[in-house]
Amino acid sequence: GTKKKAACPGLGLFYTVLSAFLFSVASLFLKKIEDVHSVEVSAFRCVFQMAFVLPGLIYYKTGFLGPKGKRIFLFFRGFLGSSAMILLYYSFQVMPLADATVITFSSPVFTSLLAWIFLKEKYSIWDLLFTLFAITGVVLIARPPFLFGSNVTGIEGSYTDHLKGTIAAITSTVSAASTFVILRKVGKSVHYFLSIWYYAVIGLIACVIALFVMNEWRLPYCGKDRVLLILIGLLGLGGQIFLTKALQIEKAGPVAIMKTMDVVFAFILQILFLNHLPTWWTVGGALCVVASSSGTAIRKWCQSLKKAKQNEI
């Protein structure tokens, strides 16, 4: 038989870093948009997703609704995933880029907690410790006045907006973690193109309804904002493609650890292009969240390797 061509060593990790960079640049462009609401940006992102996925659905003949027994899971995956995206974009607009990125990076910790609650997966003392680390990191970034006093420094705008952005980022993180749990529940019985299709369609419907309710639907006046909207859609799509390719050729553990580059890029871009130096509270919170997420990823990776060895025996 023909020998299978060996993958380039480290290619999956390179794709992960490239994905993190594209997502970070898309977040930076979102900060640069001046007259477009975050929900409208989300709507444009959903349109790009649909345009990309539609040919795949036709090619693989998956249909547009999916298996009857899985449609409810696909609906909630789409609703929660699109909600996570909208809330994430809102948090990027009202709080420092690095702060929002760090909070959303705690998603793996919440995924383990929700998987324990709903999927009865094992939840050890280590998982509890990582969860506490993540919560500590979020508190250091949010800096509630009842713990840190009324003079909170290093935020963008008012503390009220900072608090709203923090709540949005946390809710986005929990929603994203919920989508991971749903995807685990569904497994490989549904094509991943169909999952993305639900995400885009439900997200677009929710965005359009929200924009009309808030009376915020309008095309950007400035040509620069229109270009940035297109670039956000393309960069977000590219980030998803490279992350998917990374997971196809590399184990999930190393990919999750390399995803910490999201935080590094967020700090670098914030300093270089937004002229906003992170506070030591943000740095401390970032270290706590990165430690908890990396610890969760390493532990899951070790468990999967141990299980694979047992299956071989």
PDB file of C-alpha atoms in Angstrom:
ATOM      1  CA  GLY A   1       0.000   0.000   0.000  1.00  0.00           C
ATOM      2  CA  THR A   2       0.931   3.652  -0.281  1.00  0.00           C
ATOM      3  CA  LYS A   3       2.553   5.279   2.704  1.00  0.00           C
ATOM      4  CA  LYS A   4       0.705   8.138   4.314  1.00  0.00           C
ATOM      5  CA  LYS A   5       2.614  11.405   4.066  1.00  0.00           C
ATOM      6  CA  ALA A   6       3.843  12.443   7.503  1.00  0.00           C
ATOM      7  CA  ALA A   7       2.637  15.815   8.751  1.00  0.00           C
ATOM      8  CA  CYS A   8       5.223  18.526   9.285  1.00  0.00           C
ATOM      9  CA  PRO A   9       6.274  18.480  12.963  1.00  0.00           C
ATOM     10  CA  GLY A  10       4.764  21.416  14.803  1.00  0.00           C
ATOM     11  CA  LEU A  11       2.460  22.393  11.931  1.00  0.00           C
ATOM     12  CA  GLY A  12      -0.641  22.081  14.114  1.00  0.00           C
ATOM     13  CA  LEU A  13       0.889  24.349  16.754  1.00  0.00           C
ATOM     14  CA  PHE A  14       1.854  26.859  14.053  1.00  0.00           C
ATOM     15  CA  TYR A  15      -1.765  26.859  12.828  1.00  0.00           C
ATOM     16  CA  THR A  16      -2.880  27.495  16.432  1.00  0.00           C
ATOM     17  CA  VAL A  17      -0.578  30.512  16.793  1.00  0.00           C
ATOM     18  CA  LEU A  18      -1.701  31.834  13.405  1.00  0.00           C
ATOM     19  CA  SER A  19      -5.340  31.394  14.444  1.00  0.00           C
ATOM     20  CA  ALA A  20      -4.693  33.269  17.708  1.00  0.00           C
ATOM     21  CA  PHE A  21      -3.027  36.107  15.796  1.00  0.00           C
ATOM     22  CA  LEU A  22      -5.920  36.428  13.320  1.00  0.00           C
ATOM     23  CA  PHE A  23      -8.503  36.461  16.127  1.00  0.00           C
ATOM     24  CA  SER A  24      -6.483  39.081  18.024  1.00  0.00           C
ATOM     25  CA  VAL A  25      -6.148  41.358  14.982  1.00  0.00           C
ATOM     26  CA  ALA A  26      -9.905  41.022  14.370  1.00  0.00           C
ATOM     27  CA  SER A  27     -10.481  42.133  17.977  1.00  0.00           C
ATOM     28  CA  LEU A  28      -8.148  45.091  17.445  1.00  0.00           C
ATOM     29  CA  PHE A  29     -10.094  46.160  14.339  1.00  0.00           C
ATOM     30  CA  LEU A  30     -13.292  45.887  16.376  1.00  0.00           C
ATOM     31  CA  LYS A  31     -11.819  48.394  18.847  1.00  0.00           C
ATOM     32  CA  LYS A  32     -11.005  50.718  15.924  1.00  0.00           C
ATOM     33  CA  ILE A  33     -14.576  50.785  14.575  1.00  0.00           C
ATOM     34  CA  GLU A  34     -16.251  54.006  15.684  1.00  0.00           C
ATOM     35  CA  ASP A  35     -19.902  54.125  14.550  1.00  0.00           C
ATOM     36  CA  VAL A  36     -21.016  50.481  14.384  1.00  0.00           C
ATOM     37  CA  HIS A  37     -22.701  48.670  17.270  1.00  0.00           C
ATOM     38  CA  SER A  38     -21.202  45.371  18.390  1.00  0.00           C
ATOM     39  CA  VAL A  39     -24.446  43.538  17.515  1.00  0.00           C
ATOM     40  CA  GLU A  40     -24.238  44.820  13.933  1.00  0.00           C
ATOM     41  CA  VAL A  41     -20.615  43.644  13.715  1.00  0.00           C
ATOM     42  CA  SER A  42     -21.815  40.225  14.889  1.00  0.00           C
ATOM     43  CA  ALA A  43     -24.469  40.222  12.149  1.00  0.00           C
ATOM     44  CA  PHE A  44     -21.838  40.845   9.465  1.00  0.00           C
ATOM     45  CA  ARG A  45     -19.716  38.062  10.953  1.00  0.00           C
ATOM     46  CA  CYS A  46     -22.675  35.667  10.698  1.00  0.00           C
ATOM     47  CA  VAL A  47     -23.190  36.583   7.027  1.00  0.00           C
ATOM     48  CA  PHE A  48     -19.550  35.678   6.309  1.00  0.00           C
ATOM     49  CA  GLN A  49     -20.011  32.376   8.160  1.00  0.00           C
ATOM     50  CA  MET A  50     -23.108  31.515   6.127  1.00  0.00           C
ATOM     51  CA  ALA A  51     -21.403  32.353   2.827  1.00  0.00           C
ATOM     52  CA  PHE A  52     -18.519  30.044   3.743  1.00  0.00           C
ATOM     53  CA  VAL A  53     -20.588  27.132   5.067  1.00  0.00           C
ATOM     54  CA  LEU A  54     -23.351  27.026   2.440  1.00  0.00           C
ATOM     55  CA  PRO A  55     -21.201  25.469  -0.331  1.00  0.00           C
ATOM     56  CA  GLY A  56     -19.966  22.874   2.172  1.00  0.00           C
ATOM     57  CA  LEU A  57     -23.526  21.894   3.125  1.00  0.00           C
ATOM     58  CA  ILE A  58     -24.401  21.446  -0.547  1.00  0.00           C
ATOM     59  CA  TYR A  59     -21.212  19.491  -1.287  1.00  0.00           C
ATOM     60  CA  TYR A  60     -21.553  17.087   1.663  1.00  0.00           C
ATOM     61  CA  LYS A  61     -25.361  16.836   1.256  1.00  0.00           C
ATOM     62  CA  THR A  62     -25.961  17.293   4.968  1.00  0.00           C
ATOM     63  CA  GLY A  63     -29.250  19.162   4.571  1.00  0.00           C
ATOM     64  CA  PHE A  64     -30.040  22.372   6.432  1.00  0.00           C
ATOM     65  CA  LEU A  65     -31.859  21.056   9.520  1.00  0.00           C
ATOM     66  CA  GLY A  66     -29.887  17.990  10.578  1.00  0.00           C
ATOM     67  CA  PRO A  67     -31.140  14.729  12.147  1.00  0.00           C
ATOM     68  CA  LYS A  68     -34.487  15.070  13.951  1.00  0.00           C
ATOM     69  CA  GLY A  69     -33.149  13.891  17.295  1.00  0.00           C
ATOM     70  CA  LYS A  70     -30.272  16.405  17.198  1.00  0.00           C
ATOM     71  CA  ARG A  71     -32.081  19.560  16.099  1.00  0.00           C
ATOM     72  CA  ILE A  72     -32.798  20.795  19.612  1.00  0.00           C
ATOM     73  CA  PHE A  73     -29.109  20.449  20.495  1.00  0.00           C
ATOM     74  CA  LEU A  74     -28.135  22.248  17.295  1.00  0.00           C
ATOM     75  CA  PHE A  75     -30.569  25.049  18.088  1.00  0.00           C
ATOM     76  CA  PHE A  76     -29.119  25.621  21.548  1.00  0.00           C
ATOM     77  CA  ARG A  77     -25.590  25.312  20.150  1.00  0.00           C
ATOM     78  CA  GLY A  78     -26.433  28.056  17.648  1.00  0.00           C
ATOM     79  CA  PHE A  79     -28.216  30.246  20.202  1.00  0.00           C
ATOM     80  CA  LEU A  80     -25.531  29.982  22.883  1.00  0.00           C
ATOM     81  CA  GLY A  81     -22.651  30.242  20.398  1.00  0.00           C
ATOM     82  CA  SER A  82     -24.030  33.364  18.736  1.00  0.00           C
ATOM     83  CA  SER A  83     -24.844  34.887  22.142  1.00  0.00           C
ATOM     84  CA  ALA A  84     -21.241  34.283  23.195  1.00  0.00           C
ATOM     85  CA  MET A  85     -20.009  36.065  20.054  1.00  0.00           C
ATOM     86  CA  ILE A  86     -22.290  39.102  20.520  1.00  0.00           C
ATOM     87  CA  LEU A  87     -21.369  39.486  24.197  1.00  0.00           C
ATOM     88  CA  LEU A  88     -17.684  39.049  23.407  1.00  0.00           C
ATOM     89  CA  TYR A  89     -17.776  41.792  20.772  1.00  0.00           C
ATOM     90  CA  TYR A  90     -19.600  44.080  23.205  1.00  0.00           C
ATOM     91  CA  SER A  91     -16.973  43.490  25.890  1.00  0.00           C
ATOM     92  CA  PHE A  92     -14.201  44.269  23.380  1.00  0.00           C
ATOM     93  CA  GLN A  93     -15.807  47.619  22.623  1.00  0.00           C
ATOM     94  CA  VAL A  94     -16.309  48.838  26.209  1.00  0.00           C
ATOM     95  CA  MET A  95     -13.265  47.504  28.082  1.00  0.00           C
ATOM     96  CA  PRO A  96      -9.514  47.061  27.457  1.00  0.00           C
ATOM     97  CA  LEU A  97      -8.692  44.446  24.826  1.00  0.00           C
ATOM     98  CA  ALA A  98      -6.380  42.454  27.111  1.00  0.00           C
ATOM     99  CA  ASP A  99      -8.920  42.395  29.970  1.00  0.00           C
ATOM    100  CA  ALA A 100     -11.725  41.016  27.809  1.00  0.00           C
ATOM    101  CA  THR A 101      -9.409  38.457  26.169  1.00  0.00           C
ATOM    102  CA  VAL A 102      -8.152  37.170  29.517  1.00  0.00           C
ATOM    103  CA  ILE A 103     -11.666  36.705  30.905  1.00  0.00           C
ATOM    104  CA  THR A 104     -12.890  34.796  27.863  1.00  0.00           C
ATOM    105  CA  PHE A 105      -9.764  32.634  27.981  1.00  0.00           C
ATOM    106  CA  SER A 106     -11.105  30.980  31.140  1.00  0.00           C
ATOM    107  CA  SER A 107     -13.614  29.046  29.007  1.00  0.00           C
ATOM    108  CA  PRO A 108     -11.892  25.593  29.406  1.00  0.00           C
ATOM    109  CA  VAL A 109     -12.293  25.813  33.191  1.00  0.00           C
ATOM    110  CA  PHE A 110     -16.030  26.459  32.924  1.00  0.00           C
ATOM    111  CA  THR A 111     -16.324  23.726  30.301  1.00  0.00           C
ATOM    112  CA  SER A 112     -14.973  21.175  32.801  1.00  0.00           C
ATOM    113  CA  LEU A 113     -17.438  22.393  35.434  1.00  0.00           C
ATOM    114  CA  LEU A 114     -20.452  22.228  33.096  1.00  0.00           C
ATOM    115  CA  ALA A 115     -19.369  18.829  31.718  1.00  0.00           C
ATOM    116  CA  TRP A 116     -19.318  17.536  35.306  1.00  0.00           C
ATOM    117  CA  ILE A 117     -22.835  18.899  35.946  1.00  0.00           C
ATOM    118  CA  PHE A 118     -24.547  17.882  32.696  1.00  0.00           C
ATOM    119  CA  LEU A 119     -22.437  15.051  31.250  1.00  0.00           C
ATOM    120  CA  LYS A 120     -21.372  13.450  34.552  1.00  0.00           C
ATOM    121  CA  GLU A 121     -17.701  13.726  33.579  1.00  0.00           C
ATOM    122  CA  LYS A 122     -15.125  13.400  36.335  1.00  0.00           C
ATOM    123  CA  TYR A 123     -14.412  16.604  38.303  1.00  0.00           C
ATOM    124  CA  SER A 124     -11.457  16.315  40.665  1.00  0.00           C
ATOM    125  CA  ILE A 125      -9.908  18.531  43.317  1.00  0.00           C
ATOM    126  CA  TRP A 126      -7.500  19.769  40.634  1.00  0.00           C
ATOM    127  CA  ASP A 127     -10.421  20.978  38.514  1.00  0.00           C
ATOM    128  CA  LEU A 128     -11.809  22.817  41.548  1.00  0.00           C
ATOM    129  CA  LEU A 129      -8.420  24.440  42.131  1.00  0.00           C
ATOM    130  CA  PHE A 130      -8.183  25.564  38.494  1.00  0.00           C
ATOM    131  CA  THR A 131     -11.720  26.979  38.713  1.00  0.00           C
ATOM    132  CA  LEU A 132     -10.795  29.007  41.802  1.00  0.00           C
ATOM    133  CA  PHE A 133      -7.685  30.307  40.005  1.00  0.00           C
ATOM    134  CA  ALA A 134      -9.827  31.426  37.056  1.00  0.00           C
ATOM    135  CA  ILE A 135     -12.330  33.174  39.331  1.00  0.00           C
ATOM    136  CA  THR A 136      -9.454  34.920  41.133  1.00  0.00           C
ATOM    137  CA  GLY A 137      -8.111  36.147  37.798  1.00  0.00           C
ATOM    138  CA  VAL A 138     -11.522  37.511  36.786  1.00  0.00           C
ATOM    139  CA  VAL A 139     -11.875  39.320  40.139  1.00  0.00           C
ATOM    140  CA  LEU A 140      -8.437  40.923  39.696  1.00  0.00           C
ATOM    141  CA  ILE A 141      -9.510  42.238  36.291  1.00  0.00           C
ATOM    142  CA  ALA A 142     -12.993  43.371  37.332  1.00  0.00           C
ATOM    143  CA  ARG A 143     -11.681  44.950  40.568  1.00  0.00           C
ATOM    144  CA  PRO A 144     -15.052  45.422  42.303  1.00  0.00           C
ATOM    145  CA  PRO A 145     -15.089  48.573  44.479  1.00  0.00           C
ATOM    146  CA  PHE A 146     -16.151  46.693  47.628  1.00  0.00           C
ATOM    147  CA  LEU A 147     -12.786  44.868  47.471  1.00  0.00           C
ATOM    148  CA  PHE A 148     -10.486  47.401  45.774  1.00  0.00           C
ATOM    149  CA  GLY A 149     -11.986  50.721  46.831  1.00  0.00           C
ATOM    150  CA  SER A 150     -13.687  53.390  44.740  1.00  0.00           C
ATOM    151  CA  ASN A 151     -10.554  54.628  42.893  1.00  0.00           C
ATOM    152  CA  VAL A 152     -10.193  52.013  40.159  1.00  0.00           C
ATOM    153  CA  THR A 153      -7.428  52.825  37.657  1.00  0.00           C
ATOM    154  CA  GLY A 154      -6.408  51.415  34.274  1.00  0.00           C
ATOM    155  CA  ILE A 155      -9.901  51.110  32.770  1.00  0.00           C
ATOM    156  CA  GLU A 156     -11.424  52.584  29.620  1.00  0.00           C
ATOM    157  CA  GLY A 157     -14.195  55.115  30.205  1.00  0.00           C
ATOM    158  CA  SER A 158     -16.350  54.792  33.302  1.00  0.00           C
ATOM    159  CA  TYR A 159     -16.266  51.950  35.789  1.00  0.00           C
ATOM    160  CA  THR A 160     -19.923  51.254  34.933  1.00  0.00           C
ATOM    161  CA  ASP A 161     -18.942  50.417  31.342  1.00  0.00           C
ATOM    162  CA  HIS A 162     -16.006  48.357  32.632  1.00  0.00           C
ATOM    163  CA  LEU A 163     -18.370  46.389  34.881  1.00  0.00           C
ATOM    164  CA  LYS A 164     -20.856  45.873  32.035  1.00  0.00           C
ATOM    165  CA  GLY A 165     -18.024  44.649  29.812  1.00  0.00           C
ATOM    166  CA  THR A 166     -16.825  42.271  32.524  1.00  0.00           C
ATOM    167  CA  ILE A 167     -20.308  40.809  32.996  1.00  0.00           C
ATOM    168  CA  ALA A 168     -20.676  40.447  29.213  1.00  0.00           C
ATOM    169  CA  ALA A 169     -17.271  38.730  28.942  1.00  0.00           C
ATOM    170  CA  ILE A 170     -18.090  36.296  31.777  1.00  0.00           C
ATOM    171  CA  THR A 171     -21.503  35.497  30.274  1.00  0.00           C
ATOM    172  CA  SER A 172     -19.848  35.019  26.876  1.00  0.00           C
ATOM    173  CA  THR A 173     -17.352  32.615  28.436  1.00  0.00           C
ATOM    174  CA  VAL A 174     -20.061  30.531  30.123  1.00  0.00           C
ATOM    175  CA  SER A 175     -22.093  30.482  26.887  1.00  0.00           C
ATOM    176  CA  ALA A 176     -19.064  29.343  24.896  1.00  0.00           C
ATOM    177  CA  ALA A 177     -18.363  26.632  27.474  1.00  0.00           C
ATOM    178  CA  SER A 178     -22.000  25.503  27.167  1.00  0.00           C
ATOM    179  CA  THR A 179     -21.612  25.135  23.394  1.00  0.00           C
ATOM    180  CA  PHE A 180     -18.576  22.889  23.933  1.00  0.00           C
ATOM    181  CA  VAL A 181     -20.625  20.683  26.255  1.00  0.00           C
ATOM    182  CA  ILE A 182     -23.424  20.484  23.665  1.00  0.00           C
ATOM    183  CA  LEU A 183     -20.927  19.590  20.937  1.00  0.00           C
ATOM    184  CA  ARG A 184     -19.558  16.817  23.157  1.00  0.00           C
ATOM    185  CA  LYS A 185     -23.100  15.560  23.675  1.00  0.00           C
ATOM    186  CA  VAL A 186     -23.806  15.542  19.934  1.00  0.00           C
ATOM    187  CA  GLY A 187     -20.418  14.023  19.102  1.00  0.00           C
ATOM    188  CA  LYS A 188     -19.661  13.083  15.499  1.00  0.00           C
ATOM    189  CA  SER A 189     -23.285  12.322  14.632  1.00  0.00           C
ATOM    190  CA  VAL A 190     -23.652  15.807  13.100  1.00  0.00           C
ATOM    191  CA  HIS A 191     -21.306  17.283  10.477  1.00  0.00           C
ATOM    192  CA  TYR A 192     -19.350  20.258  11.798  1.00  0.00           C
ATOM    193  CA  PHE A 193     -20.496  22.382   8.819  1.00  0.00           C
ATOM    194  CA  LEU A 194     -24.087  21.930  10.001  1.00  0.00           C
ATOM    195  CA  SER A 195     -23.099  23.032  13.498  1.00  0.00           C
ATOM    196  CA  ILE A 196     -21.520  26.218  12.117  1.00  0.00           C
ATOM    197  CA  TRP A 197     -24.587  26.770   9.907  1.00  0.00           C
ATOM    198  CA  TYR A 198     -26.927  26.798  12.931  1.00  0.00           C
ATOM    199  CA  TYR A 199     -24.503  29.131  14.694  1.00  0.00           C
ATOM    200  CA  ALA A 200     -24.547  31.612  11.785  1.00  0.00           C
ATOM    201  CA  VAL A 201     -28.267  31.482  10.938  1.00  0.00           C
ATOM    202  CA  ILE A 202     -29.556  31.771  14.509  1.00  0.00           C
ATOM    203  CA  GLY A 203     -26.945  34.407  15.260  1.00  0.00           C
ATOM    204  CA  LEU A 204     -27.997  36.490  12.243  1.00  0.00           C
ATOM    205  CA  ILE A 205     -31.690  36.253  13.164  1.00  0.00           C
ATOM    206  CA  ALA A 206     -30.968  37.231  16.778  1.00  0.00           C
ATOM    207  CA  CYS A 207     -28.755  40.137  15.683  1.00  0.00           C
ATOM    208  CA  VAL A 208     -31.332  41.515  13.224  1.00  0.00           C
ATOM    209  CA  ILE A 209     -34.108  41.360  15.833  1.00  0.00           C
ATOM    210  CA  ALA A 210     -31.905  43.010  18.474  1.00  0.00           C
ATOM    211  CA  LEU A 211     -30.809  45.764  16.089  1.00  0.00           C
ATOM    212  CA  PHE A 212     -34.381  46.668  15.159  1.00  0.00           C
ATOM    213  CA  VAL A 213     -35.442  46.645  18.825  1.00  0.00           C
ATOM    214  CA  MET A 214     -32.512  48.929  19.743  1.00  0.00           C
ATOM    215  CA  ASN A 215     -32.941  50.975  16.543  1.00  0.00           C
ATOM    216  CA  GLU A 216     -29.227  50.570  15.834  1.00  0.00           C
ATOM    217  CA  TRP A 217     -29.374  49.083  12.324  1.00  0.00           C
ATOM    218  CA  ARG A 218     -27.450  51.296   9.901  1.00  0.00           C
ATOM    219  CA  LEU A 219     -24.615  51.005   7.436  1.00  0.00           C
ATOM    220  CA  PRO A 220     -21.394  52.589   8.674  1.00  0.00           C
ATOM    221  CA  TYR A 221     -20.962  56.143   7.416  1.00  0.00           C
ATOM    222  CA  CYS A 222     -17.195  55.979   7.116  1.00  0.00           C
ATOM    223  CA  GLY A 223     -15.457  53.972   4.412  1.00  0.00           C
ATOM    224  CA  LYS A 224     -12.843  52.923   6.961  1.00  0.00           C
ATOM    225  CA  ASP A 225     -15.498  51.249   9.143  1.00  0.00           C
ATOM    226  CA  ARG A 226     -16.832  49.314   6.144  1.00  0.00           C
ATOM    227  CA  VAL A 227     -13.353  48.030   5.329  1.00  0.00           C
ATOM    228  CA  LEU A 228     -12.813  47.050   8.980  1.00  0.00           C
ATOM    229  CA  LEU A 229     -16.135  45.160   9.011  1.00  0.00           C
ATOM    230  CA  ILE A 230     -15.062  43.104   5.995  1.00  0.00           C
ATOM    231  CA  LEU A 231     -11.633  42.460   7.510  1.00  0.00           C
ATOM    232  CA  ILE A 232     -13.192  41.349  10.825  1.00  0.00           C
ATOM    233  CA  GLY A 233     -15.334  38.828   8.949  1.00  0.00           C
ATOM    234  CA  LEU A 234     -12.398  37.513   6.904  1.00  0.00           C
ATOM    235  CA  LEU A 235      -9.998  37.350   9.862  1.00  0.00           C
ATOM    236  CA  GLY A 236     -12.564  35.636  12.069  1.00  0.00           C
ATOM    237  CA  LEU A 237     -13.249  33.089   9.348  1.00  0.00           C
ATOM    238  CA  GLY A 238      -9.518  32.533   8.815  1.00  0.00           C
ATOM    239  CA  GLY A 239      -8.975  32.088  12.544  1.00  0.00           C
ATOM    240  CA  GLN A 240     -11.671  29.409  12.696  1.00  0.00           C
ATOM    241  CA  ILE A 241     -10.270  27.579   9.666  1.00  0.00           C
ATOM    242  CA  PHE A 242      -6.721  27.443  11.038  1.00  0.00           C
ATOM    243  CA  LEU A 243      -7.938  26.401  14.502  1.00  0.00           C
ATOM    244  CA  THR A 244      -9.992  23.591  12.942  1.00  0.00           C
ATOM    245  CA  LYS A 245      -6.978  22.449  10.876  1.00  0.00           C
ATOM    246  CA  ALA A 246      -4.805  22.543  13.998  1.00  0.00           C
ATOM    247  CA  LEU A 247      -7.207  20.261  15.873  1.00  0.00           C
ATOM    248  CA  GLN A 248      -7.276  17.880  12.910  1.00  0.00           C
ATOM    249  CA  ILE A 249      -3.515  17.218  12.930  1.00  0.00           C
ATOM    250  CA  GLU A 250      -2.543  17.912  16.553  1.00  0.00           C
ATOM    251  CA  LYS A 251      -3.762  16.669  19.935  1.00  0.00           C
ATOM    252  CA  ALA A 252      -6.225  18.915  21.754  1.00  0.00           C
ATOM    253  CA  GLY A 253      -3.938  19.358  24.789  1.00  0.00           C
ATOM    254  CA  PRO A 254      -1.004  21.066  23.036  1.00  0.00           C
ATOM    255  CA  VAL A 255      -3.432  23.168  20.979  1.00  0.00           C
ATOM    256  CA  ALA A 256      -5.213  24.381  24.123  1.00  0.00           C
ATOM    257  CA  ILE A 257      -1.881  25.279  25.742  1.00  0.00           C
ATOM    258  CA  MET A 258      -0.678  27.124  22.624  1.00  0.00           C
ATOM    259  CA  LYS A 259      -3.963  29.057  22.632  1.00  0.00           C
ATOM    260  CA  THR A 260      -2.440  31.092  25.471  1.00  0.00           C
ATOM    261  CA  MET A 261      -0.908  33.140  22.647  1.00  0.00           C
ATOM    262  CA  ASP A 262      -4.326  34.819  22.418  1.00  0.00           C
ATOM    263  CA  VAL A 263      -3.521  36.613  25.656  1.00  0.00           C
ATOM    264  CA  VAL A 264       0.036  37.480  24.577  1.00  0.00           C
ATOM    265  CA  PHE A 265      -1.119  38.971  21.277  1.00  0.00           C
ATOM    266  CA  ALA A 266      -3.887  40.922  23.047  1.00  0.00           C
ATOM    267  CA  PHE A 267      -1.359  42.536  25.396  1.00  0.00           C
ATOM    268  CA  ILE A 268       1.052  43.356  22.547  1.00  0.00           C
ATOM    269  CA  LEU A 269      -1.619  44.846  20.247  1.00  0.00           C
ATOM    270  CA  GLN A 270      -3.161  46.851  23.086  1.00  0.00           C
ATOM    271  CA  ILE A 271       0.199  48.438  23.925  1.00  0.00           C
ATOM    272  CA  LEU A 272       1.324  49.049  20.331  1.00  0.00           C
ATOM    273  CA  PHE A 273      -1.884  50.236  18.658  1.00  0.00           C
ATOM    274  CA  LEU A 274      -4.225  51.367  21.451  1.00  0.00           C
ATOM    275  CA  ASN A 275      -1.615  53.096  23.663  1.00  0.00           C
ATOM    276  CA  HIS A 276      -3.101  51.478  26.751  1.00  0.00           C
ATOM    277  CA  LEU A 277      -0.665  49.932  29.222  1.00  0.00           C
ATOM    278  CA  PRO A 278      -2.178  47.047  31.201  1.00  0.00           C
ATOM    279  CA  THR A 279      -2.193  47.451  34.971  1.00  0.00           C
ATOM    280  CA  TRP A 280      -0.453  45.035  37.305  1.00  0.00           C
ATOM    281  CA  TRP A 281      -3.919  43.849  38.370  1.00  0.00           C
ATOM    282  CA  THR A 282      -4.596  42.814  34.766  1.00  0.00           C
ATOM    283  CA  VAL A 283      -1.211  41.076  34.518  1.00  0.00           C
ATOM    284  CA  GLY A 284      -1.892  39.199  37.763  1.00  0.00           C
ATOM    285  CA  GLY A 285      -5.364  38.226  36.577  1.00  0.00           C
ATOM    286  CA  ALA A 286      -3.926  37.059  33.263  1.00  0.00           C
ATOM    287  CA  LEU A 287      -1.382  34.848  35.023  1.00  0.00           C
ATOM    288  CA  CYS A 288      -4.125  33.270  37.156  1.00  0.00           C
ATOM    289  CA  VAL A 289      -6.412  32.596  34.184  1.00  0.00           C
ATOM    290  CA  VAL A 290      -3.615  31.312  31.925  1.00  0.00           C
ATOM    291  CA  ALA A 291      -2.363  29.031  34.731  1.00  0.00           C
ATOM    292  CA  SER A 292      -5.852  27.606  35.307  1.00  0.00           C
ATOM    293  CA  SER A 293      -6.605  27.107  31.591  1.00  0.00           C
ATOM    294  CA  SER A 294      -3.191  25.587  30.880  1.00  0.00           C
ATOM    295  CA  GLY A 295      -3.478  23.340  33.922  1.00  0.00           C
ATOM    296  CA  THR A 296      -6.900  22.133  32.771  1.00  0.00           C
ATOM    297  CA  ALA A 297      -5.575  21.458  29.250  1.00  0.00           C
ATOM    298  CA  ILE A 298      -2.478  19.597  30.500  1.00  0.00           C
ATOM    299  CA  ARG A 299      -4.549  17.467  32.864  1.00  0.00           C
ATOM    300  CA  LYS A 300      -7.033  16.519  30.108  1.00  0.00           C
ATOM    301  CA  TRP A 301      -4.145  15.764  27.761  1.00  0.00           C
ATOM    302  CA  CYS A 302      -2.462  13.468  30.308  1.00  0.00           C
ATOM    303  CA  GLN A 303      -5.768  11.692  30.928  1.00  0.00           C
ATOM    304  CA  SER A 304      -6.274  11.099  27.203  1.00  0.00           C
ATOM    305  CA  LEU A 305      -2.727   9.735  26.828  1.00  0.00           C
ATOM    306  CA  LYS A 306      -3.223   7.419  29.812  1.00  0.00           C
ATOM    307  CA  LYS A 307      -6.517   6.176  28.410  1.00  0.00           C
ATOM    308  CA  ALA A 308      -4.919   5.584  24.982  1.00  0.00           C
ATOM    309  CA  LYS A 309      -2.140   3.494  26.577  1.00  0.00           C
ATOM    310  CA  GLN A 310      -4.696   1.435  28.528  1.00  0.00           C
ATOM    311  CA  ASN A 311      -6.643   0.752  25.309  1.00  0.00           C
ATOM    312  CA  GLU A 312      -3.447  -0.419  23.602  1.00  0.00           C
ATOM    313  CA  ILE A 313      -2.758  -2.849  26.461  1.00  0.00           C
TER     314      ILE A 313
END
